[in-house]
Short mmCIF file of C-alpha atoms in Angstrom, two decimals:
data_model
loop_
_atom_site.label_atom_id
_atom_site.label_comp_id
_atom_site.label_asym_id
_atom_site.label_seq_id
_atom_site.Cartn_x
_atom_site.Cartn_y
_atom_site.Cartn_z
CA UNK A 1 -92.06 -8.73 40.87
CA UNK A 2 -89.48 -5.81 40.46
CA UNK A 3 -85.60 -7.76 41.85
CA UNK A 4 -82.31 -6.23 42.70
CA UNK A 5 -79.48 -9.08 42.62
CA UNK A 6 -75.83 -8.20 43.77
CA UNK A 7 -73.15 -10.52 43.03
CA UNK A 8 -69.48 -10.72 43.45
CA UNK A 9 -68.66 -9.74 46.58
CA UNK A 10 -65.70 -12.09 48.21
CA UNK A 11 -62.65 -11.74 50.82
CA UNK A 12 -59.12 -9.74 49.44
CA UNK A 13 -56.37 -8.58 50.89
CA UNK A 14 -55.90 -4.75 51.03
CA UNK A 15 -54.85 -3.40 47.90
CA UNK A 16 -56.91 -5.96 46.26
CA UNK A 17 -59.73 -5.58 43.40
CA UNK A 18 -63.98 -6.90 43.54
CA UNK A 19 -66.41 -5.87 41.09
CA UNK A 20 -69.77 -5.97 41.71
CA UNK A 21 -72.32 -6.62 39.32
CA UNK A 22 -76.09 -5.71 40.44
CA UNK A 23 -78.99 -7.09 38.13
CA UNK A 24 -82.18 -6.20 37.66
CA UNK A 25 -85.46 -8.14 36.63
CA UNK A 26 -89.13 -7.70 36.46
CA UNK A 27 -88.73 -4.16 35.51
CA UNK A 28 -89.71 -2.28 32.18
CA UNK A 29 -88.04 0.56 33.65
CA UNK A 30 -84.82 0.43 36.42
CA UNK A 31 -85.05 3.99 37.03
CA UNK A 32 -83.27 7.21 37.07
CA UNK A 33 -80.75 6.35 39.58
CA UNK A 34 -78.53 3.55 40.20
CA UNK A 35 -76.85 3.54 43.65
CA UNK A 36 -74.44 1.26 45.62
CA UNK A 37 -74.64 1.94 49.09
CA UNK A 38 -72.67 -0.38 52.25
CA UNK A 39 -73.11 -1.17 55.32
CA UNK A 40 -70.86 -2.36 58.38
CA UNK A 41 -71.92 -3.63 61.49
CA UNK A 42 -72.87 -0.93 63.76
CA UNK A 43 -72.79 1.18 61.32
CA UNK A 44 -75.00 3.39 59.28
CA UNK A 45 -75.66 2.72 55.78
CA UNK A 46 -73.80 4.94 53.10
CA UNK A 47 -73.87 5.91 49.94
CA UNK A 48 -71.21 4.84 47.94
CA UNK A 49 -72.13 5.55 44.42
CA UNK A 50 -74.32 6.14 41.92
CA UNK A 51 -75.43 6.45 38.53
CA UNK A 52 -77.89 8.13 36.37
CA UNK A 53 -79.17 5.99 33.99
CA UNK A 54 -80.49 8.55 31.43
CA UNK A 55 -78.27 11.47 31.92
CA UNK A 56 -74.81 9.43 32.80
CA UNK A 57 -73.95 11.56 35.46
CA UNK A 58 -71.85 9.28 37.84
CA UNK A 59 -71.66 10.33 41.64
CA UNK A 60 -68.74 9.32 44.13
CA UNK A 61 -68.44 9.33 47.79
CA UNK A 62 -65.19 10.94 48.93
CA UNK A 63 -63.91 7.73 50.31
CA UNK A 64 -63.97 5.70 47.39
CA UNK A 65 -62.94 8.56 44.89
CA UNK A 66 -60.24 7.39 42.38
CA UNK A 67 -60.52 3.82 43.81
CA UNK A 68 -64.49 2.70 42.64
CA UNK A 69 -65.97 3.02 39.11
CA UNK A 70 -69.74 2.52 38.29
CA UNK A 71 -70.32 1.83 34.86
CA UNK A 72 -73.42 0.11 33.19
CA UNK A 73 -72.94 -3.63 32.41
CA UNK A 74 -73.82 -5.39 29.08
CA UNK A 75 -77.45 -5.28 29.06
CA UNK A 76 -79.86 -2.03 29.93
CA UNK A 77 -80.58 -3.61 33.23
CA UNK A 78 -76.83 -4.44 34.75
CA UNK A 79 -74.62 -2.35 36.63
CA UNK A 80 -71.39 -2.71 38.04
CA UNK A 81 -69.36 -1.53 40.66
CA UNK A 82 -65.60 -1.89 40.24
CA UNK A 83 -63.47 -1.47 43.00
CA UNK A 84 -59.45 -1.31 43.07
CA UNK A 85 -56.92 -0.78 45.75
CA UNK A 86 -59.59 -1.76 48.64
CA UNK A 87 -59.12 -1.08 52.11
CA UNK A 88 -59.78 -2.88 55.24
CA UNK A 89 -62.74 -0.23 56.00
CA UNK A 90 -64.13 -0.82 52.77
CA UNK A 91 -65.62 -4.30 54.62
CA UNK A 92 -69.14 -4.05 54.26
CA UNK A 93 -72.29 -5.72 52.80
CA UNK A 94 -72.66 -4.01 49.67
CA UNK A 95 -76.59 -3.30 48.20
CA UNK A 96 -77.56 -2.75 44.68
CA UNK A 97 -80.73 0.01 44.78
CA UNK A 98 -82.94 1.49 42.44
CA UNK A 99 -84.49 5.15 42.63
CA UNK A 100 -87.51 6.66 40.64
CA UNK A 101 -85.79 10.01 41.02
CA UNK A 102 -82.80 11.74 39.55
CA UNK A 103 -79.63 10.84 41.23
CA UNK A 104 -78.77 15.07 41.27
CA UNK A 105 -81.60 15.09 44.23
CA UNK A 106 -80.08 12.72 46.68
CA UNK A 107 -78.19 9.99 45.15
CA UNK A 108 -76.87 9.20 48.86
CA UNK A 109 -79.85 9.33 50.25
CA UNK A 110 -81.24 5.27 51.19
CA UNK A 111 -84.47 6.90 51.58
CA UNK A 112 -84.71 8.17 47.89
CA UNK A 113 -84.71 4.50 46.66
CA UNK A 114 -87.50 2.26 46.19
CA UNK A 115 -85.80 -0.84 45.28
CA UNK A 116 -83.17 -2.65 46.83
CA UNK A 117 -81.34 -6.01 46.70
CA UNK A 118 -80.41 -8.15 49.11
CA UNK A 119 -76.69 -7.70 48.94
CA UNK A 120 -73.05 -9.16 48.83
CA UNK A 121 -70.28 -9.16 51.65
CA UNK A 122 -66.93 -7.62 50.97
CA UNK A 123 -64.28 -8.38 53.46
CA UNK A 124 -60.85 -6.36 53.02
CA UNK A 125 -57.87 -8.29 55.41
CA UNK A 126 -55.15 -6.26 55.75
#
């Protein structure tokens, strides 16, 4: 069966650096868009990031511009999520997620993905 794994989520202080690493198995194909979304309690879920695997178009929420870097990992079916100078709302769980579709038609979209993991808490203290 198709998996999404997240690891490396942990606790920093503000100003403080995680990356992320989401893996995939069972697949033959990931997709055509890699996203990272989070969510806090009581909160909605957001998009965060995302990737296009083919194209290499990368795709940044406003809040994490300049800070967060997705970039493909080692092998065709690992991404990672880099994230530097975090911020005490950046506390989250953080999900890996895998869409059939381009990330150009709604890379922020949850509903647009048909694969997701079961993801990793960041906590930011500040």
């Amino acid at each position: 069966a198709q998996q999404l794994v997240e690891s490396g989520g942990g606790s920093v202080q503000a100003g403080g650096s995680l990356r992320l690493s989401c893996t995939a198995s069972g697949f033959t194909y990931i997709g055509h868009c890699v996203g990272w979304f989070r969510q806090a309690p009581g909160k909605e879920r957001e998009g965060v990031v995302g990737i296009d695997t083919i194209r290499g178009g990368k795709y940044y929420a406003d809040s994490v511009k300049g800070r967060f870097t997705i970039s493909q990992g080692d092998t065709w079916n690992s991404y990672l999520l880099q994230m530097n100078n975090l911020k005490p709302e950046d506390t989250a769980m953080y999900y890996c997620a895998a869409s059939s579709r381009y990330c150009s038609d709604g890379w922020d979209r949850a509903y647009a993905y048909n694969y997701w993991g079961q993801g990793t808490q960041v906590t930011v203290s500040s």
